[in-house]
Coordinates of C-alpha atoms and ligand atoms in Angstrom, one line a residue:
Chain A
X1108 CA -226.5 8.4 -16.0
X1109 CA -229.4 8.3 -13.5
X1110 CA -232.8 8.5 -15.0
X1111 CA -234.9 11.5 -13.9
X1112 CA -237.6 9.2 -12.6
X1113 CA -235.1 8.0 -10.1
X1114 CA -234.4 11.5 -8.8
X1115 CA -237.9 11.9 -7.5
X1116 CA -238.0 9.4 -4.6
X1117 CA -235.0 10.8 -2.8
X1118 CA -236.6 14.3 -3.1
X1119 CA -239.7 12.9 -1.3
X1120 CA -237.6 11.1 1.3
X1121 CA -235.6 14.3 1.8
X1122 CA -238.8 16.3 2.5
X1123 CA -240.0 13.8 5.0
X1124 CA -236.6 13.3 6.7
X1125 CA -235.9 17.0 6.6
X1126 CA -239.0 17.7 8.6
X1127 CA -238.0 15.1 11.2
X1128 CA -234.5 16.7 11.4
X1129 CA -236.1 20.1 11.8
X1130 CA -238.2 18.8 14.7
X1131 CA -235.1 17.3 16.3
X1132 CA -232.8 20.2 15.7
X1133 CA -235.4 22.8 16.8
X1134 CA -235.1 21.6 20.4
X1135 CA -231.3 22.3 20.3
X1136 CA -232.0 25.7 18.7
X1137 CA -234.5 26.7 21.4
X1138 CA -232.2 25.6 24.2
X1139 CA -229.2 27.3 22.7
X1140 CA -230.8 30.6 21.8
X1141 CA -232.5 30.9 25.1
X1142 CA -230.2 29.3 27.7
X1143 CA -227.0 29.7 25.6
X1144 CA -225.9 26.1 26.2
X1145 CA -225.3 23.2 23.8
X1146 CA -227.3 20.2 25.0
X1147 CA -225.4 17.0 24.2
X1148 CA -228.0 14.9 25.9
X1149 CA -230.5 15.8 23.1
X1150 CA -229.8 12.4 21.4
X1151 CA -230.3 10.6 24.7
X1152 CA -233.8 12.2 25.1
X1153 CA -234.5 11.1 21.5
X1154 CA -233.6 7.6 22.5
X1155 CA -235.3 7.6 25.9
X1156 CA -238.6 8.9 24.4
X1157 CA -238.6 6.0 21.9
X1158 CA -237.9 3.4 24.6
X1159 CA -240.7 4.7 26.8
X1160 CA -243.1 4.3 23.9
X1161 CA -241.7 0.8 23.2
X1162 CA -242.1 -0.1 26.9
X1163 CA -245.7 1.1 27.0
X1164 CA -246.6 -0.5 23.7
X1165 CA -244.9 -3.9 23.4
X1166 CA -246.9 -6.9 24.4
X1167 CA -245.3 -9.4 26.8
X1168 CA -245.6 -12.2 24.2
X1169 CA -243.3 -10.2 21.9
X1170 CA -240.5 -10.2 24.4
X1171 CA -240.1 -13.9 24.3
X1172 CA -238.1 -13.3 21.1
X1173 CA -235.6 -11.4 23.2
X1174 CA -235.5 -13.7 26.2
X1175 CA -237.4 -13.0 29.4
X1176 CA -235.1 -10.3 30.8
X1177 CA -236.6 -7.4 28.7
X1178 CA -239.2 -5.6 30.8
X1179 CA -242.4 -4.3 29.2
X1180 CA -245.2 -2.6 30.9
X1181 CA -247.8 -5.0 29.6
X1182 CA -250.2 -2.1 29.0
X1183 CA -250.0 -2.5 25.2
X1184 CA -251.0 1.1 24.6
X1185 CA -251.4 1.9 20.9
X1186 CA -248.4 3.7 19.6
X1187 CA -250.1 7.0 19.1
X1188 CA -251.4 6.9 22.7
X1189 CA -248.1 5.8 24.2
X1190 CA -246.3 8.7 22.6
X1191 CA -248.2 11.2 24.8
X1192 CA -246.9 10.0 28.2
X1193 CA -243.5 9.5 26.7
X1194 CA -243.3 13.1 25.5
X1195 CA -244.6 14.4 28.9
X1196 CA -242.1 12.3 30.8
X1197 CA -239.2 13.5 28.7
X1198 CA -240.5 17.1 29.1
X1199 CA -240.2 16.5 32.9
X1200 CA -236.7 15.0 32.5
X1201 CA -235.7 18.2 30.6
X1202 CA -237.0 20.4 33.4
X1203 CA -235.2 18.3 36.0
X1204 CA -232.0 18.4 33.9
X1205 CA -232.2 22.2 33.7
X1206 CA -232.8 22.5 37.5
X1207 CA -230.4 19.9 38.8
X1208 CA -227.6 20.0 36.2
X1209 CA -227.6 23.2 34.2
X1210 CA -228.6 25.8 36.8
X1211 CA -225.7 25.1 39.2
X1212 CA -223.3 25.5 36.3
X1213 CA -224.8 28.6 34.6
X1214 CA -223.6 32.0 35.7
X1215 CA -220.3 30.5 36.7
X1216 CA -217.2 30.8 34.5
X1217 CA -216.9 28.6 31.3
X1218 CA -220.6 27.8 31.2
X1219 CA -220.5 26.7 27.6
X1220 CA -217.8 24.1 28.3
X1221 CA -219.0 22.9 31.7
X1222 CA -222.6 22.4 30.5
X1223 CA -221.3 20.7 27.4
X1224 CA -219.4 18.2 29.5
X1225 CA -222.3 17.8 31.9
X1226 CA -224.8 17.1 29.2
X1227 CA -222.4 14.7 27.5
X1228 CA -222.1 12.8 30.8
X1229 CA -225.9 12.7 31.1
X1230 CA -226.1 11.3 27.6
X1231 CA -223.7 8.6 28.5
X1232 CA -225.5 7.7 31.7
X1233 CA -228.9 7.6 30.0
X1234 CA -227.4 5.3 27.3
X1235 CA -226.0 3.0 30.0
X1236 CA -229.3 2.9 31.8
X1237 CA -231.1 2.0 28.6
X1238 CA -228.6 -0.8 28.0
X1239 CA -228.9 -2.1 31.5
X1240 CA -232.7 -2.2 31.3
X1241 CA -233.3 -3.2 27.7
X1242 CA -230.1 -4.8 26.7
X1243 CA -228.1 -3.7 23.7
X1244 CA -230.3 -5.3 21.1
X1245 CA -232.1 -3.6 18.2
X1246 CA -235.9 -3.4 18.7
X1247 CA -238.7 -2.3 16.6
X1248 CA -242.3 -1.7 17.5
X1249 CA -244.6 -4.7 17.6
X1250 CA -247.0 -3.1 15.0
X1251 CA -246.7 -0.5 12.4
X1252 CA -248.1 2.9 13.3
X1253 CA -250.5 2.7 10.4
X1254 CA -250.5 0.1 7.6
X1255 CA -250.7 1.0 4.0
X1256 CA -249.4 3.4 1.4
X1257 CA -250.5 5.7 -1.4
X1258 CA -249.1 5.8 -4.9
X1259 CA -248.5 8.9 -6.9
X1260 CA -247.7 7.4 -10.3
X1261 CA -244.3 5.9 -9.8
X1262 CA -243.9 7.1 -6.3
X1263 CA -245.0 5.1 -3.3
X1264 CA -245.4 6.8 0.0
X1265 CA -246.3 4.9 3.1
X1266 CA -248.9 6.2 5.6
X1267 CA -246.2 6.0 8.2
X1268 CA -244.1 8.5 6.2
X1269 CA -247.1 10.7 5.8
X1270 CA -247.7 10.7 9.5
X1271 CA -244.0 11.4 10.2
X1272 CA -244.2 14.4 7.9
X1273 CA -247.5 15.7 9.0
X1274 CA -246.8 15.5 12.8
X1275 CA -243.4 17.1 12.4
X1276 CA -244.7 20.0 10.4
X1277 CA -247.8 20.3 12.5
X1278 CA -245.8 20.5 15.7
X1279 CA -243.3 22.9 14.2
X1280 CA -246.2 25.2 13.1
X1281 CA -247.7 25.0 16.6
X1282 CA -244.4 25.8 18.1
X1283 CA -244.1 28.8 15.8
X1284 CA -247.5 30.1 16.9
X1285 CA -246.6 29.4 20.5
X1286 CA -243.4 31.4 20.3
X1287 CA -245.2 34.2 18.4
X1288 CA -248.3 34.6 20.4
X1289 CA -248.3 32.9 23.8
X1290 CA -247.2 34.6 27.0
X1291 CA -244.5 32.0 27.7
X1292 CA -243.4 32.0 24.0
X1293 CA -242.9 35.7 24.0
X1294 CA -241.0 35.4 27.3
X1295 CA -238.8 32.8 25.8
X1296 CA -237.9 35.0 22.9
X1297 CA -237.4 38.0 25.1
X1298 CA -235.0 36.0 27.3
X1299 CA -233.2 34.8 24.2
X1300 CA -232.7 38.4 22.9
X1301 CA -231.8 40.3 26.1
X1302 CA -231.7 38.5 29.4
X1303 CA -231.5 41.7 31.6
X1304 CA -234.2 43.5 29.7
X1305 CA -236.4 40.5 29.9
X1306 CA -236.1 40.2 33.7
X1307 CA -236.9 44.0 33.9
X1308 CA -240.1 43.3 32.0
X1309 CA -241.2 41.1 34.8
X1310 CA -240.2 37.8 33.2
X1311 CA -239.1 35.1 35.6
X1312 CA -236.0 34.0 33.6
X1313 CA -235.5 30.8 35.7
X1314 CA -239.0 29.6 34.9
X1315 CA -238.5 30.4 31.3
X1316 CA -235.2 28.3 31.3
X1317 CA -237.0 25.3 32.9
X1318 CA -239.8 25.4 30.3
X1319 CA -237.4 25.9 27.4
X1320 CA -235.3 22.9 28.4
X1321 CA -238.5 20.8 28.9
X1322 CA -239.9 21.8 25.5
X1323 CA -236.5 21.2 23.8
X1324 CA -236.3 17.7 25.3
X1325 CA -239.9 16.9 24.5
X1326 CA -239.3 17.8 20.8
X1327 CA -236.3 15.3 20.8
X1328 CA -238.6 12.6 22.4
X1329 CA -241.2 13.2 19.7
X1330 CA -238.7 13.0 17.0
X1331 CA -237.3 9.8 18.5
X1332 CA -240.7 8.2 18.5
X1333 CA -241.5 9.3 14.9
X1334 CA -238.1 8.2 13.5
X1335 CA -238.0 4.8 15.2
X1336 CA -241.1 3.8 13.3
X1337 CA -238.8 3.5 10.3
X1338 CA -235.4 2.7 11.9
X1339 CA -234.4 0.3 14.7
X1340 CA -234.4 1.3 18.3
X1341 CA -231.2 0.7 20.3
X1342 CA -229.4 2.5 23.2
X1343 CA -227.2 4.4 20.8
X1344 CA -230.0 5.3 18.4
X1345 CA -229.8 8.9 19.4
X1346 CA -226.1 9.4 18.3
X1347 CA -226.7 9.9 14.6
X1348 CA -229.7 12.2 15.1
X1349 CA -227.7 14.3 17.5
X1350 CA -224.9 14.7 15.0
X1351 CA -227.3 15.6 12.3
X1352 CA -229.1 18.1 14.6
X1353 CA -225.7 19.7 15.4
X1354 CA -224.8 20.0 11.7
X1355 CA -228.2 21.5 11.0
X1356 CA -228.1 24.0 13.9
X1357 CA -224.6 25.2 13.1
X1358 CA -225.2 25.2 9.3
X1359 CA -228.4 27.2 9.7
X1360 CA -226.9 29.7 12.0
X1361 CA -226.8 28.7 15.6
X1362 CA -229.9 30.0 17.4
X1363 CA -231.8 30.8 14.3
X1364 CA -235.3 29.2 14.0
X1365 CA -235.7 29.7 10.2
X1366 CA -232.1 28.7 9.7
X1367 CA -232.7 25.5 11.5
X1368 CA -235.7 24.6 9.3
X1369 CA -234.0 25.4 6.0
X1370 CA -230.7 23.7 6.9
X1371 CA -232.7 20.6 7.9
X1372 CA -234.0 20.2 4.4
X1373 CA -230.6 21.0 2.8
X1374 CA -228.9 18.4 4.9
X1375 CA -231.6 15.8 4.1
X1376 CA -231.4 16.6 0.4
X1377 CA -227.6 16.2 0.3
X1378 CA -227.9 13.0 2.3
X1379 CA -230.5 11.5 0.1
X1380 CA -228.9 12.3 -3.3
X1381 CA -225.4 11.3 -2.1
X1382 CA -227.0 8.0 -1.0
X1383 CA -228.6 7.6 -4.4
X1384 CA -225.6 8.7 -6.6
X1385 CA -222.7 7.4 -4.5
X1386 CA -223.3 5.2 -1.5
X1387 CA -225.4 5.4 1.6
X1388 CA -222.4 5.5 3.9
X1389 CA -221.3 8.8 2.3
X1390 CA -224.6 10.6 3.0
X1391 CA -223.7 12.1 6.4
X1392 CA -220.1 12.8 5.5
X1393 CA -221.1 14.9 2.5
X1394 CA -223.5 16.8 4.8
X1395 CA -220.6 17.5 7.1
X1396 CA -218.4 18.6 4.2
X1397 CA -221.1 21.0 2.9
X1398 CA -221.5 22.4 6.4
X1399 CA -217.7 23.1 6.8
X1400 CA -217.6 24.7 3.3
X1401 CA -220.4 27.0 4.3
X1402 CA -218.9 27.8 7.6
X1403 CA -215.6 28.8 6.0
X1404 CA -217.3 31.3 3.8
X1405 CA -219.9 32.3 6.4
X1406 CA -218.8 31.5 9.9
X1407 CA -222.1 32.3 11.5
X1408 CA -224.0 29.9 9.2
X1409 CA -226.8 30.7 6.8
X1410 CA -229.0 32.8 9.1
X1411 CA -226.9 33.4 12.2
X1412 CA -227.0 36.8 13.8
X1413 CA -223.8 38.6 14.8
X1414 CA -223.2 38.1 18.5
X1415 CA -223.9 41.4 20.2
Chain B
X988 CA -241.7 55.1 48.0
X989 CA -238.1 54.0 47.1
X990 CA -235.5 54.0 49.8
X991 CA -231.9 53.0 49.6
X992 CA -230.1 52.7 53.0
X993 CA -226.4 52.7 52.9
X994 CA -226.2 50.5 49.9
X995 CA -223.0 48.9 48.8
X996 CA -223.0 47.2 45.4
X997 CA -220.9 46.4 42.4
X998 CA -219.7 43.8 40.0
X999 CA -217.8 40.8 41.3
X1000 CA -214.9 42.1 43.4
X1001 CA -215.3 45.7 42.1
X1002 CA -217.3 47.8 44.6
X1003 CA -219.0 50.7 42.7
X1004 CA -221.5 52.0 45.3
X1005 CA -219.9 52.8 48.6
X1006 CA -222.8 53.3 50.9
X1007 CA -225.6 55.1 48.9
X1008 CA -228.6 56.4 50.7
X1009 CA -231.5 58.1 49.0
X1010 CA -235.3 58.4 49.2
X1011 CA -237.8 59.1 46.5
X1012 CA -241.3 59.9 47.8
X1013 CA -244.5 58.9 46.3
X1014 CA -245.3 60.6 42.9
X1015 CA -242.1 62.6 43.2
X1016 CA -240.0 63.6 40.2
X1017 CA -236.3 63.0 41.0
X1018 CA -233.0 62.9 39.1
X1019 CA -229.6 61.4 39.5
X1020 CA -226.8 63.3 37.9
X1021 CA -223.0 62.8 37.9
X1022 CA -220.1 62.2 35.6
X1023 CA -219.6 59.0 33.5
X1024 CA -218.7 55.9 35.3
X1025 CA -219.5 57.1 38.9
X1026 CA -222.3 54.6 39.5
X1027 CA -225.6 56.1 38.4
X1028 CA -226.6 53.0 36.4
X1029 CA -225.4 50.8 39.2
X1030 CA -227.9 52.5 41.6
X1031 CA -230.8 51.7 39.3
X1032 CA -229.5 48.1 38.7
X1033 CA -229.3 47.6 42.4
X1034 CA -232.8 49.1 43.0
X1035 CA -234.4 46.9 40.4
X1036 CA -232.7 43.7 41.5
X1037 CA -230.4 43.1 38.6
X1038 CA -227.6 43.5 41.2
X1039 CA -227.7 42.3 44.8
X1040 CA -226.2 44.8 47.2
X1041 CA -223.4 43.4 49.4
X1042 CA -224.7 45.4 52.3
X1043 CA -227.5 47.9 53.0
X1044 CA -231.2 47.8 52.3
X1045 CA -233.5 48.6 49.4
X1046 CA -237.1 49.3 50.3
X1047 CA -240.0 50.0 48.0
X1048 CA -243.5 51.0 49.0
X1049 CA -242.9 50.2 52.6
X1050 CA -241.5 46.7 51.8
X1051 CA -237.9 45.4 52.0
X1052 CA -237.0 44.3 48.5
X1053 CA -233.3 43.8 49.1
X1054 CA -232.1 40.8 47.0
X1055 CA -235.5 40.3 45.4
X1056 CA -235.3 39.0 41.8
X1057 CA -236.0 41.7 39.1
X1058 CA -239.2 40.1 37.9
X1059 CA -240.7 40.4 41.4
X1060 CA -239.5 44.0 41.8
X1061 CA -241.2 44.8 38.5
X1062 CA -244.4 43.3 39.7
X1063 CA -244.3 45.6 42.7
X1064 CA -244.5 48.5 40.4
X1065 CA -240.9 49.6 40.4
X1066 CA -240.0 49.7 36.7
X1067 CA -236.5 50.2 35.4
X1068 CA -236.0 51.4 31.8
X1069 CA -232.4 50.4 31.1
X1070 CA -229.7 52.6 29.6
X1071 CA -229.7 52.3 25.8
X1072 CA -233.4 51.2 25.7
X1073 CA -232.5 47.5 25.3
X1074 CA -235.4 46.6 23.1
X1075 CA -235.7 43.0 21.9
X1076 CA -234.2 43.6 18.5
X1077 CA -235.8 40.7 16.6
X1078 CA -239.3 41.5 17.9
X1079 CA -241.7 44.0 16.5
X1080 CA -242.6 47.1 18.4
X1081 CA -245.9 45.6 19.5
X1082 CA -244.2 42.4 20.6
X1083 CA -241.8 44.4 22.7
X1084 CA -244.7 46.2 24.3
X1085 CA -246.5 42.9 24.9
X1086 CA -243.4 41.5 26.5
X1087 CA -243.6 44.4 29.0
X1088 CA -246.9 43.0 30.1
X1089 CA -245.5 39.5 31.0
X1090 CA -246.5 39.5 34.7
X1091 CA -249.8 37.6 35.0
X1092 CA -251.7 40.7 36.4
X1093 CA -250.4 42.8 33.5
X1094 CA -251.1 40.1 30.9
X1095 CA -254.8 40.1 31.7
X1096 CA -255.0 43.8 30.9
X1097 CA -252.6 44.0 28.0
X1098 CA -255.1 45.1 25.4
X1099 CA -256.3 48.0 27.6
X1100 CA -252.7 49.0 28.4
X1101 CA -251.6 48.7 24.7
X1102 CA -254.4 51.2 23.8
X1103 CA -253.4 53.5 26.6
X1104 CA -249.7 53.4 25.6
X1105 CA -250.5 54.0 21.9
X1106 CA -252.6 56.9 22.8
X1107 CA -249.7 58.4 24.8
X1108 CA -247.2 57.7 22.0
X1109 CA -249.1 57.9 18.7
X1110 CA -245.9 57.9 16.7
X1111 CA -245.0 54.4 17.8
X1112 CA -248.5 53.1 17.1
X1113 CA -247.7 53.7 13.4
X1114 CA -244.7 51.5 13.7
X1115 CA -246.2 48.6 15.7
X1116 CA -245.3 46.0 13.1
X1117 CA -241.8 47.2 12.5
X1118 CA -238.8 45.2 13.9
X1119 CA -237.3 47.0 16.9
X1120 CA -233.8 46.9 15.4
X1121 CA -235.0 49.1 12.5
X1122 CA -236.2 52.0 14.8
X1123 CA -234.4 55.3 15.2
X1124 CA -232.8 56.2 18.5
X1125 CA -235.6 58.4 19.6
X1126 CA -238.2 55.8 18.6
X1127 CA -236.3 53.2 20.5
X1128 CA -236.2 55.2 23.7
X1129 CA -240.0 55.9 23.3
X1130 CA -240.7 52.2 22.9
X1131 CA -238.6 51.4 25.9
X1132 CA -240.6 53.8 28.1
X1133 CA -243.8 52.5 26.6
X1134 CA -242.8 48.9 27.3
X1135 CA -242.2 49.9 30.9
X1136 CA -245.7 51.4 31.1
X1137 CA -247.2 48.1 29.9
X1138 CA -246.9 46.8 33.5
X1139 CA -250.0 47.0 35.6
X1140 CA -249.9 49.4 38.5
X1141 CA -246.6 51.3 37.8
X1142 CA -245.6 53.3 40.8
X1143 CA -242.2 54.5 40.0
X1144 CA -240.5 54.6 36.7
X1145 CA -236.6 54.7 36.7
X1146 CA -235.3 55.9 33.4
X1147 CA -231.6 55.6 32.7
X1148 CA -230.4 58.4 30.4
X1149 CA -233.5 58.9 28.2
X1150 CA -231.7 61.6 26.3
X1151 CA -228.5 59.7 25.5
X1152 CA -227.6 60.0 21.8
X1153 CA -230.7 62.0 20.9
X1154 CA -230.9 65.3 19.0
X1155 CA -232.1 68.2 21.3
X1156 CA -235.5 68.4 19.7
X1157 CA -236.1 64.7 20.4
X1158 CA -234.9 65.1 23.9
X1159 CA -237.6 67.8 24.4
X1160 CA -240.1 65.4 23.1
X1161 CA -239.0 62.6 25.5
X1162 CA -239.2 64.9 28.5
X1163 CA -242.6 66.2 27.3
X1164 CA -243.8 62.6 27.5
X1165 CA -242.2 62.1 30.9
X1166 CA -244.2 65.1 32.0
X1167 CA -247.4 63.5 30.7
X1168 CA -246.6 60.3 32.5
X1169 CA -246.0 62.2 35.8
X1170 CA -249.5 63.8 35.4
X1171 CA -251.0 60.3 35.8
X1172 CA -249.5 60.1 39.3
X1173 CA -246.5 57.9 38.4
X1174 CA -243.3 58.8 40.1
X1175 CA -240.3 59.3 37.9
X1176 CA -236.6 59.0 38.6
X1177 CA -234.3 59.9 35.7
X1178 CA -230.6 59.6 35.3
X1179 CA -229.6 62.6 33.3
X1180 CA -226.3 64.2 32.2
X1181 CA -227.7 67.5 31.1
X1182 CA -228.6 69.9 34.0
X1183 CA -231.1 72.0 32.0
X1184 CA -233.4 69.0 31.5
X1185 CA -234.1 68.5 35.1
X1186 CA -234.6 72.0 36.4
X1187 CA -238.2 71.2 37.4
X1188 CA -237.3 68.1 39.5
X1189 CA -238.5 67.9 43.1
X1190 CA -235.2 66.4 44.1
X1191 CA -231.7 65.9 42.6
X1192 CA -228.9 63.6 43.7
X1193 CA -225.4 64.3 42.6
X1194 CA -223.4 61.0 42.5
X1195 CA -219.6 61.0 42.7
X1196 CA -217.4 58.0 43.1
X1197 CA -220.2 55.8 44.2
X1198 CA -221.4 58.1 46.9
X1199 CA -224.1 60.8 47.2
X1200 CA -222.0 64.0 46.9
X1201 CA -225.0 66.3 47.2
X1202 CA -228.8 66.2 47.4
X1203 CA -231.5 68.7 47.5
X1204 CA -234.0 70.7 45.4
X1205 CA -233.3 71.3 41.8
X1206 CA -232.4 74.9 42.5
X1207 CA -230.0 74.1 45.4
X1208 CA -228.2 71.3 43.5
X1209 CA -228.1 72.8 40.0
X1210 CA -226.8 76.2 41.2
X1211 CA -224.3 74.7 43.6
X1212 CA -220.6 75.2 43.3
X1213 CA -220.1 71.4 43.0
X1214 CA -222.4 71.0 40.0
X1215 CA -221.1 74.2 38.4
X1216 CA -217.6 72.8 38.7
X1217 CA -218.5 69.4 37.5
X1218 CA -220.4 70.5 34.5
X1219 CA -218.5 73.7 33.6
X1220 CA -216.7 73.0 30.3
X1221 CA -218.0 69.5 30.0
Ligands
LIG1804 N1 -220.7 44.7 34.1 C1 -219.8 45.4 34.8 N2 -218.7 44.7 35.2 C2 -217.7 45.4 35.8 N3 -217.6 46.7 36.0 C3 -218.7 47.4 35.6 C4 -219.8 46.8 34.9 N4 -220.7 47.8 34.6 C5 -220.2 48.9 35.1 N5 -219.0 48.7 35.7 C6 -218.1 49.7 36.3 O1 -218.8 50.3 37.4 C7 -218.6 51.7 37.4 C8 -219.9 52.5 37.5 O2 -220.6 52.2 36.3 P1 -222.0 52.8 36.0 O3 -222.5 52.1 34.8 O4 -222.9 52.6 37.2 O5 -221.7 54.3 35.7 P2 -222.6 55.5 35.3 O6 -222.6 56.5 36.3 O7 -224.0 55.0 34.9 O8 -221.9 55.9 33.9 P3 -222.4 56.5 32.5 O9 -222.8 57.9 32.8 O10 -221.3 56.3 31.6 O11 -223.6 55.7 32.2 C9 -217.7 52.0 36.2 O12 -216.4 52.2 36.6 C10 -217.8 50.8 35.3 O13 -216.7 50.6 34.6
LIG1805 MG1 -225.0 54.8 33.2

């Protein structure tokens, strides 16, 4: 039997990890609910954001470990500074993707499938580009984001984890306010709920699409940066987060913002406890099994709306 | 104000409008009537830019707006209230109204326009925090009209079947409100099935098979043999 004291650390990890999953998955949810496409390049934006931070942050001296072929900017920006240009660049990459890749495919037949294949292709290309530039090795940042930890009795929480949690929650809260109150946010929700009615309200739906894709990609990049403070960075680092984000999004009810948040924590909890009680390698599989079980009973997920 | 010249339009390969011409003058009260499926909605969708005509011109306020995207048409002051109200179901009444003020020029004045709209429709002010999907049919129609009026500088309001699915007493109310809107100098074009609601229109168009079968004053059109035939027993 597992002692109750042992059950607490996974709960804490699940809360931190769940917040990061929610941040990652929210980008997919926004893009699906507004543009009605599934973005398989989401994991690649996650990866690319982290590499840009790494490139801006890593000192040249550190690359000697990897040989001389690995490029770094030499700017040595602190991590929390480097993340800003990284997120902005990936926002721009998202806008360009919508304009150059999605827009030509949308409003033609089979949009869901064609955009799925196109974003999958984009993901593969970005992964190859990362491999060509940085090699296939596993990197980590030259410094910790912040050093230290706090103790709550038996529990130890690192400052890095606290920052991961706080930034994820803070950004999600800001996003909520943005969607609720701002002009563009209201436009995004209007487009998501009724495209024709939205355009009759004077909403430029093309612009809303561009911004939505940009914001979705930026969220992935931010999640990529936050998570790679505690996991290794590699060209394929986005694959698992992408899978998890899809589980979360489908499980929570595709397109549902509250569903995405709740499902993120459920998946993280399942993963953490399965890791503790069984084996780490089972964590994700059990999350999948749970999702499938829920979908059999409730095909539109926990909070999904009926398609109208 | 709104002019359609020989407009052909439809969906994909299906041509619905087969050369429609009509003209609605500034501040006029006009109506489009006709049986189901003959292209009334298609006329409004083509005027507001949701559909691009395959030939012909659409002009508004002296400007050629053929093929202009709907958001730009709305900014010009040509507002289309779609059939079935089409509110944003997961938004509150007030959020729906605010969405109607999306254009930058409207957004600046949204507080003022909200107050104006709530004054015109006090019954929806009480429901401003209610989700649109929970409204009754009459309330939904009212909010749709109010949302259209949140745009700055509305010149012509095109309302597609404001009375559809409503009890007669609610229809009276909706048309009373339309009367009040007209008093502010805004032109109104309604699509209407019921002849008695539009007896005071300046001009009525009877649409049949995607063409203007007849046009003229309310008296001329409503008392004509064609309309009598079309609506007798229906
Ligand atoms: N999205 C669409 N795709 C294909 N055909 C359509 C579409 N919408 C309407 N139609 C067809 O176009 C024709 C005209 O439709 P329209 O909606 O303009 O008629 P209407 O006069 O407004 O009818 P109602 O009184 O029932 O509202 C109909 O035959 C209809 O089936
Ligand atoms: Mg119609």
